[in-house]
PDB file of C-alpha atoms in Angstrom:
ATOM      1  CA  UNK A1386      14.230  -8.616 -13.431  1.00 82.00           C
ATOM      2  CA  UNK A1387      14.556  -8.811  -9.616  1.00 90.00           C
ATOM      3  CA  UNK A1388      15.472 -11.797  -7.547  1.00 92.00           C
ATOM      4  CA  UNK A1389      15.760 -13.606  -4.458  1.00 94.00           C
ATOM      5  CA  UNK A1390      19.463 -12.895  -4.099  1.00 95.00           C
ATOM      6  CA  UNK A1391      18.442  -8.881  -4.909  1.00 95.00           C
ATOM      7  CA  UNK A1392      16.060  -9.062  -2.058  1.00 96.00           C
ATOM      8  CA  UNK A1393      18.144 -11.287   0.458  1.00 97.00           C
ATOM      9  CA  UNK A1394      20.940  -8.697  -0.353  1.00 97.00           C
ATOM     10  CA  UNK A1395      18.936  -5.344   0.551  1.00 96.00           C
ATOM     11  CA  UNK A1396      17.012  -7.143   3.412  1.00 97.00           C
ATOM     12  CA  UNK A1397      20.781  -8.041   5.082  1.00 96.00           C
ATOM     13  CA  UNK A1398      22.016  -4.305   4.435  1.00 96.00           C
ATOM     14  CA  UNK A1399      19.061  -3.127   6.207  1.00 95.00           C
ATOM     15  CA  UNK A1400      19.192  -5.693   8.935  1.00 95.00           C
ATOM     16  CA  UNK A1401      15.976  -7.446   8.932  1.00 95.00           C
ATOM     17  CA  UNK A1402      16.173 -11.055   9.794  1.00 95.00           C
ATOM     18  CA  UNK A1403      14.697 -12.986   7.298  1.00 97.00           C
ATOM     19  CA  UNK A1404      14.658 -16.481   4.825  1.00 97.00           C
ATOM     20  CA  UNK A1405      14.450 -17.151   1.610  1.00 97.00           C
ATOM     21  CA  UNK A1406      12.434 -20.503   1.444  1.00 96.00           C
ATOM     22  CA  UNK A1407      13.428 -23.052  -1.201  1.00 97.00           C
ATOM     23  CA  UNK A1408       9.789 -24.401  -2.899  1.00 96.00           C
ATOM     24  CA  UNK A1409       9.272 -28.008  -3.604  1.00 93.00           C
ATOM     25  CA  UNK A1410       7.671 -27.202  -6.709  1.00 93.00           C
ATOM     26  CA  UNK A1411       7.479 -24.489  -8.815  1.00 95.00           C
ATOM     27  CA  UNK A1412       4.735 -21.578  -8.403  1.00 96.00           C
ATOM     28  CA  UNK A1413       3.479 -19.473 -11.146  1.00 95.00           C
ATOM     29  CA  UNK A1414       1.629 -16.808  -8.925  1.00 96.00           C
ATOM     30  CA  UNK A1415       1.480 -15.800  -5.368  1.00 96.00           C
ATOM     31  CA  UNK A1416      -2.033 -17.491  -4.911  1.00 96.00           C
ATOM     32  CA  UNK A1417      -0.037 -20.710  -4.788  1.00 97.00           C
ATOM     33  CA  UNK A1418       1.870 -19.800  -2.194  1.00 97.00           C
ATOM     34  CA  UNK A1419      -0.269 -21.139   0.712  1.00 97.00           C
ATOM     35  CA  UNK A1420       0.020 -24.169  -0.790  1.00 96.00           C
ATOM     36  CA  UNK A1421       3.559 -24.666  -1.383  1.00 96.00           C
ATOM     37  CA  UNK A1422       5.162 -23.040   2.019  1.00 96.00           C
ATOM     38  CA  UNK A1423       2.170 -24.806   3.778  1.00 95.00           C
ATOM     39  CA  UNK A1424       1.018 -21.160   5.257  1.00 95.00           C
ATOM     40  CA  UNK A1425      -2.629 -19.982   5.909  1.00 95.00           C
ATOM     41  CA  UNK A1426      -3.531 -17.858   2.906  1.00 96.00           C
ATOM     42  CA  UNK A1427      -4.072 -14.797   5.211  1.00 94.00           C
ATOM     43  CA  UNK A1428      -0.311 -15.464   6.263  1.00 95.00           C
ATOM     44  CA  UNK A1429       0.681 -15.044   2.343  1.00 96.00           C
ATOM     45  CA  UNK A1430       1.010 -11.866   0.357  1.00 96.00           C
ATOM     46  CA  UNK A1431       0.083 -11.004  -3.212  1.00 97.00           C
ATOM     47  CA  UNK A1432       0.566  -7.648  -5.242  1.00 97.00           C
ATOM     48  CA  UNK A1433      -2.032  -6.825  -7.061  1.00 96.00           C
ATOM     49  CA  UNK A1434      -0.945  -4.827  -9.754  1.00 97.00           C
ATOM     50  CA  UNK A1435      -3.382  -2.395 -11.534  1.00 97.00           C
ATOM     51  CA  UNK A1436      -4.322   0.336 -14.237  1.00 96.00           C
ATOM     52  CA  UNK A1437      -6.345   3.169 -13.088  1.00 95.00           C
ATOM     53  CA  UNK A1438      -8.245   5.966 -15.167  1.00 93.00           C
ATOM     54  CA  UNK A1439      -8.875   8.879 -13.072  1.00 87.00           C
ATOM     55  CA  UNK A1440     -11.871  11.355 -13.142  1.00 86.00           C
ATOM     56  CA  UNK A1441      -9.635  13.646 -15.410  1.00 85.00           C
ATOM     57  CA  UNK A1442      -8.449  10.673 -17.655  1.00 83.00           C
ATOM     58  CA  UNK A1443      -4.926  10.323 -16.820  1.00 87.00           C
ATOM     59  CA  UNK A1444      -3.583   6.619 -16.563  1.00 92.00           C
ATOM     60  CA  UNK A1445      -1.559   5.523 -13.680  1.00 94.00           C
ATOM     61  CA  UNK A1446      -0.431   1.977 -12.494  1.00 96.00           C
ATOM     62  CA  UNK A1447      -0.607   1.233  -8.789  1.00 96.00           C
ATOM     63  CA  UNK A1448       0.630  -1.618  -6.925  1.00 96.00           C
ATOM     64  CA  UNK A1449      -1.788  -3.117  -3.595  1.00 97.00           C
ATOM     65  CA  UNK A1450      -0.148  -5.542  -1.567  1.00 96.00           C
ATOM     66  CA  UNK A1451      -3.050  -8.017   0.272  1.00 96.00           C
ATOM     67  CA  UNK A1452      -2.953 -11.477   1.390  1.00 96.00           C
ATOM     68  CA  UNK A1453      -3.712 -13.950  -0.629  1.00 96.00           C
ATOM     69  CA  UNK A1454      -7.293 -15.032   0.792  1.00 94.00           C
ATOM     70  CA  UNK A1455      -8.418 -11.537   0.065  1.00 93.00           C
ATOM     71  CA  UNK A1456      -6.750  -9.924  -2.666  1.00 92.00           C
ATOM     72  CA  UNK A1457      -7.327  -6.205  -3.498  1.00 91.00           C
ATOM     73  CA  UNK A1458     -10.442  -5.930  -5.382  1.00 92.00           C
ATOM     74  CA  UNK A1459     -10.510  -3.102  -8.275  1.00 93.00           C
ATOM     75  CA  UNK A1460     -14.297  -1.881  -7.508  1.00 91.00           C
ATOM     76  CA  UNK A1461     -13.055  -1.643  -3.817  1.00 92.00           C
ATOM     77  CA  UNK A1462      -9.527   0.184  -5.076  1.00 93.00           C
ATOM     78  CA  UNK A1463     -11.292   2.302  -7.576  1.00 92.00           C
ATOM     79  CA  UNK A1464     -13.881   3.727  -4.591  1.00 90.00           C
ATOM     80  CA  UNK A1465     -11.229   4.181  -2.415  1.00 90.00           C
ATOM     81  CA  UNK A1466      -9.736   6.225  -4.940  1.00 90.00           C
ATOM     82  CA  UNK A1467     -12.360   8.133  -6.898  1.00 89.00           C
ATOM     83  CA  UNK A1468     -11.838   6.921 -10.041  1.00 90.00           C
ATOM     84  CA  UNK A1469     -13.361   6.469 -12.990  1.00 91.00           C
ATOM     85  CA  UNK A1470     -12.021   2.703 -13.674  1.00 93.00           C
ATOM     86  CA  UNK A1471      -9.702   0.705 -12.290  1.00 95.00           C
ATOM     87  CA  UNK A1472      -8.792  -3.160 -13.967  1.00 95.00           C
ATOM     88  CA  UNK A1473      -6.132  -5.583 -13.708  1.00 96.00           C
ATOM     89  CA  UNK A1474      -2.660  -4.413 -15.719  1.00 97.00           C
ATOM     90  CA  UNK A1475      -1.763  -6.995 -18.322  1.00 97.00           C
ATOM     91  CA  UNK A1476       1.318  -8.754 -18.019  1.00 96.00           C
ATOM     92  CA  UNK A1477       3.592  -6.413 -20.138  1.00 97.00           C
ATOM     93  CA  UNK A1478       2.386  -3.422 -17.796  1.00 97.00           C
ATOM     94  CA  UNK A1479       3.231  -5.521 -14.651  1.00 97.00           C
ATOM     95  CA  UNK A1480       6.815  -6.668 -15.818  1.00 96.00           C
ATOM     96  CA  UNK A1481       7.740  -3.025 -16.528  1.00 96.00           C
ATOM     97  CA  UNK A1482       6.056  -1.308 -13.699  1.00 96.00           C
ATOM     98  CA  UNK A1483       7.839  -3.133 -11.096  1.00 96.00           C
ATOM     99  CA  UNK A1484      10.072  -5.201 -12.354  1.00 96.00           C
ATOM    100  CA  UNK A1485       9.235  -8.924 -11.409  1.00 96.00           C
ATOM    101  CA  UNK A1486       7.709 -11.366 -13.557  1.00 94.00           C
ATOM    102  CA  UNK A1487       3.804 -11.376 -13.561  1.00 95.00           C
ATOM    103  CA  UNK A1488       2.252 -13.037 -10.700  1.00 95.00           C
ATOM    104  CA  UNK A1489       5.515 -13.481  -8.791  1.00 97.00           C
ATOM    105  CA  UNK A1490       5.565  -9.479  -7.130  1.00 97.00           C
ATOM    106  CA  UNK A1491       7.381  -9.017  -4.211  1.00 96.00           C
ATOM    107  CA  UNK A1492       5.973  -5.928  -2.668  1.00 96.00           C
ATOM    108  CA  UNK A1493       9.998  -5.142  -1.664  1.00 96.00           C
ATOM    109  CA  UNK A1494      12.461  -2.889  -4.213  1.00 96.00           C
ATOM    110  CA  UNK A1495       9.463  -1.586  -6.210  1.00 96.00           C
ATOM    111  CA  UNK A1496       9.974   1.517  -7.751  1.00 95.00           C
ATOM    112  CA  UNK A1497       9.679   4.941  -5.885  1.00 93.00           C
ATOM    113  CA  UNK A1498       7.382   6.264  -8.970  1.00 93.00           C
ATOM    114  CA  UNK A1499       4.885   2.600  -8.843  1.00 95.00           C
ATOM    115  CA  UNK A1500       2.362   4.454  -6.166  1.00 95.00           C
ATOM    116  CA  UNK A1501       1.661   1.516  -3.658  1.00 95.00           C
ATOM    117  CA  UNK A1502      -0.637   0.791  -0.985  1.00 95.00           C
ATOM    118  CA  UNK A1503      -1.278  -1.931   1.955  1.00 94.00           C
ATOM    119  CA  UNK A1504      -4.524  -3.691   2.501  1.00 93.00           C
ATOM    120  CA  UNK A1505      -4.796  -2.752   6.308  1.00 90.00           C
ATOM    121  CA  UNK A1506      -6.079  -6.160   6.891  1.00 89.00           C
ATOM    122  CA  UNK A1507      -2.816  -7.749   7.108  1.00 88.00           C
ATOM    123  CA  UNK A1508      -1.623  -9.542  10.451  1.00 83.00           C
ATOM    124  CA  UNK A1509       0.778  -7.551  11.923  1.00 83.00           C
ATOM    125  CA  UNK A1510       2.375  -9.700  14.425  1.00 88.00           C
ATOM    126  CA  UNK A1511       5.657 -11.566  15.466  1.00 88.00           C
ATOM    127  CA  UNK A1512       4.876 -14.582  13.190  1.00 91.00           C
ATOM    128  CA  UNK A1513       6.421 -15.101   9.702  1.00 94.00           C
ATOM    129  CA  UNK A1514       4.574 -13.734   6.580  1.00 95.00           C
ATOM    130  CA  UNK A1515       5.404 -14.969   2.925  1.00 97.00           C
ATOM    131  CA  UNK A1516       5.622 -13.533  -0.471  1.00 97.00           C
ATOM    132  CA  UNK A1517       6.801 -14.067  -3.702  1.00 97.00           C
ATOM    133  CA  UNK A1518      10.508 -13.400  -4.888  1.00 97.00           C
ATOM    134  CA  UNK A1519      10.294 -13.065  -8.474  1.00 95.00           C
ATOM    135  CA  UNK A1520      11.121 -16.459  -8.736  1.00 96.00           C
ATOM    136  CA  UNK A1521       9.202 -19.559  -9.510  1.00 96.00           C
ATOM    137  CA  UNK A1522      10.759 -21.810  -6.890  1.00 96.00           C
ATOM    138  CA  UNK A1523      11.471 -19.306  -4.029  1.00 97.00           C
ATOM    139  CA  UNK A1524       9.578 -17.622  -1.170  1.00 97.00           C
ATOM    140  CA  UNK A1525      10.285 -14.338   1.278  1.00 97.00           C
ATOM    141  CA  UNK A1526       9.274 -15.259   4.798  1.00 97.00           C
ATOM    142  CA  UNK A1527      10.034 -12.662   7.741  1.00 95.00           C
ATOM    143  CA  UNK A1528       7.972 -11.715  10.050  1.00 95.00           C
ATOM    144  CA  UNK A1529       4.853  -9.588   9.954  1.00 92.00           C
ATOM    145  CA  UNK A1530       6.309  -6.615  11.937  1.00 91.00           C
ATOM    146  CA  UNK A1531       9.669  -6.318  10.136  1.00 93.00           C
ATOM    147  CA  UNK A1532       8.436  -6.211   6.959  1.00 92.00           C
ATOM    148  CA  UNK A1533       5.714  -2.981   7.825  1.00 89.00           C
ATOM    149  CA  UNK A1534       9.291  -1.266   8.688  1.00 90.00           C
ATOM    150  CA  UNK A1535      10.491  -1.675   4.887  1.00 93.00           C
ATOM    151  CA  UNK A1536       7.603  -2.132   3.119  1.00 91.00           C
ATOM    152  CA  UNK A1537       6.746   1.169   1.598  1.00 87.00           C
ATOM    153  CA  UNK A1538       3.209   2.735   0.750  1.00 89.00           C
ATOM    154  CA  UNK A1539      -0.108   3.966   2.404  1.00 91.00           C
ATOM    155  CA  UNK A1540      -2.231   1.644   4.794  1.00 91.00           C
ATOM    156  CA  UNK A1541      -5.371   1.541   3.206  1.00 92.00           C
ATOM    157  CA  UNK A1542      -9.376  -0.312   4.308  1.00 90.00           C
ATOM    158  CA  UNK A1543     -10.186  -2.849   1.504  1.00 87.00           C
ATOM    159  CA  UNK A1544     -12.669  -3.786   2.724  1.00 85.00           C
ATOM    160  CA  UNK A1545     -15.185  -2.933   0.616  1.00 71.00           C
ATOM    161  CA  UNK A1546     -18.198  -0.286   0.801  1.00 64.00           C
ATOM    162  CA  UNK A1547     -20.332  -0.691   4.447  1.00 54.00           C
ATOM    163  CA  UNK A1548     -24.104  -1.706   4.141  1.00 53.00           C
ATOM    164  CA  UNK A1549     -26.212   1.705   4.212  1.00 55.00           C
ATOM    165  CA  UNK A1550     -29.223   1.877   6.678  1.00 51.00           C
ATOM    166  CA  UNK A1551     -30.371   0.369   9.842  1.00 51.00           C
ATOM    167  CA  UNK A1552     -28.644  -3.087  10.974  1.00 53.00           C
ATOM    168  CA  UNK A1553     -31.887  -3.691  13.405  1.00 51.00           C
ATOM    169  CA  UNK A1554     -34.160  -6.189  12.554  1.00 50.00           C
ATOM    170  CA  UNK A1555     -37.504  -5.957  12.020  1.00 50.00           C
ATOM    171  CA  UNK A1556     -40.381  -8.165  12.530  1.00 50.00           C
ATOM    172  CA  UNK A1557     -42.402  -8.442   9.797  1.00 56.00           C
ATOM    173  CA  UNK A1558     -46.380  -7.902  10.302  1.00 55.00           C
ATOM    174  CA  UNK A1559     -48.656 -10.450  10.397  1.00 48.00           C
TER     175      UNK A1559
END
């Protein structure tokens, strides 16, 4: 399984300035991070981690990185990407897929094969972003702009489906 120190080690060979962030308590998913680094949820990340059937049957496992106060919806994912199902990998699916513990992915040193895409709704700015190390009672913060450089995948809307039709309002008759 990957760590902190594995990420703190590939982050300084690359050269982006970052922290690992020593929790006060432990976490046992990303959705706690807010919480525990004191962050806005949108300033948190999460990997979603999923199973998807496509329209000729074949399984594959994706990764979506999101923040936290919207994580990557499979309806949403599945639409995007024309398949026929998409759910939520179990555990065992997650751990071997990418290589962190369940609920703790960092969306850094995931596997070239683990397809992977960003929710487009992240903040990309010059303030710090956090995510999940592997580890129960650490945190990545770095900021926003650095990690786009090294975080691989496509930019994706996850927005969900747009409301057909007219967005005029109309007066009802009396």
């Amino acid at each position: 399984m990957k760590d902190a120190l594995a990420i703190h080690r590939w982050l300084l060979a690359h050269q982006v300035h970052h922290e690992i962030v020593r929790l006060p308590r432990p976490m046992t998913c990303a959705e706690e991070l807010p919480e525990a680094v004191s962050a806005a949820p949108g300033r948190c990340l999460t990997v979603t981690v999923l199973e998807v059937t496509t329209r000729v049957g074949s399984e594959v496992v994706i990764g979506v990185t999101s923040p936290v106060s919207a994580p990557a919806r499979p309806g949403v994912v599945g639409a995007l990407l024309g398949a026929r199902q998409v759910r939520p990998a179990p555990a065992r699916v997650v751990n071997a897929a990418t290589d962190y513990a369940d609920g703790l992915v960092c969306p850094l040193l995931l596997p070239e094969s683990l397809p992977m895409f960003i929710d487009d709704r992240l903040v990309l700015d010059d303030e710090p972003l956090f995510t999940a190390t592997g580890e129960r009672h650490t945190a990545l913060s770095l900021r926003a702009l650095d990690l786009l450089t090294v975080l691989p995948g496509k930019m994706v809307d996850l927005r969900g489906p747009r409301p057909r039709g007219s967005r005029v309002a109309v007066a009802r008759r009396h």
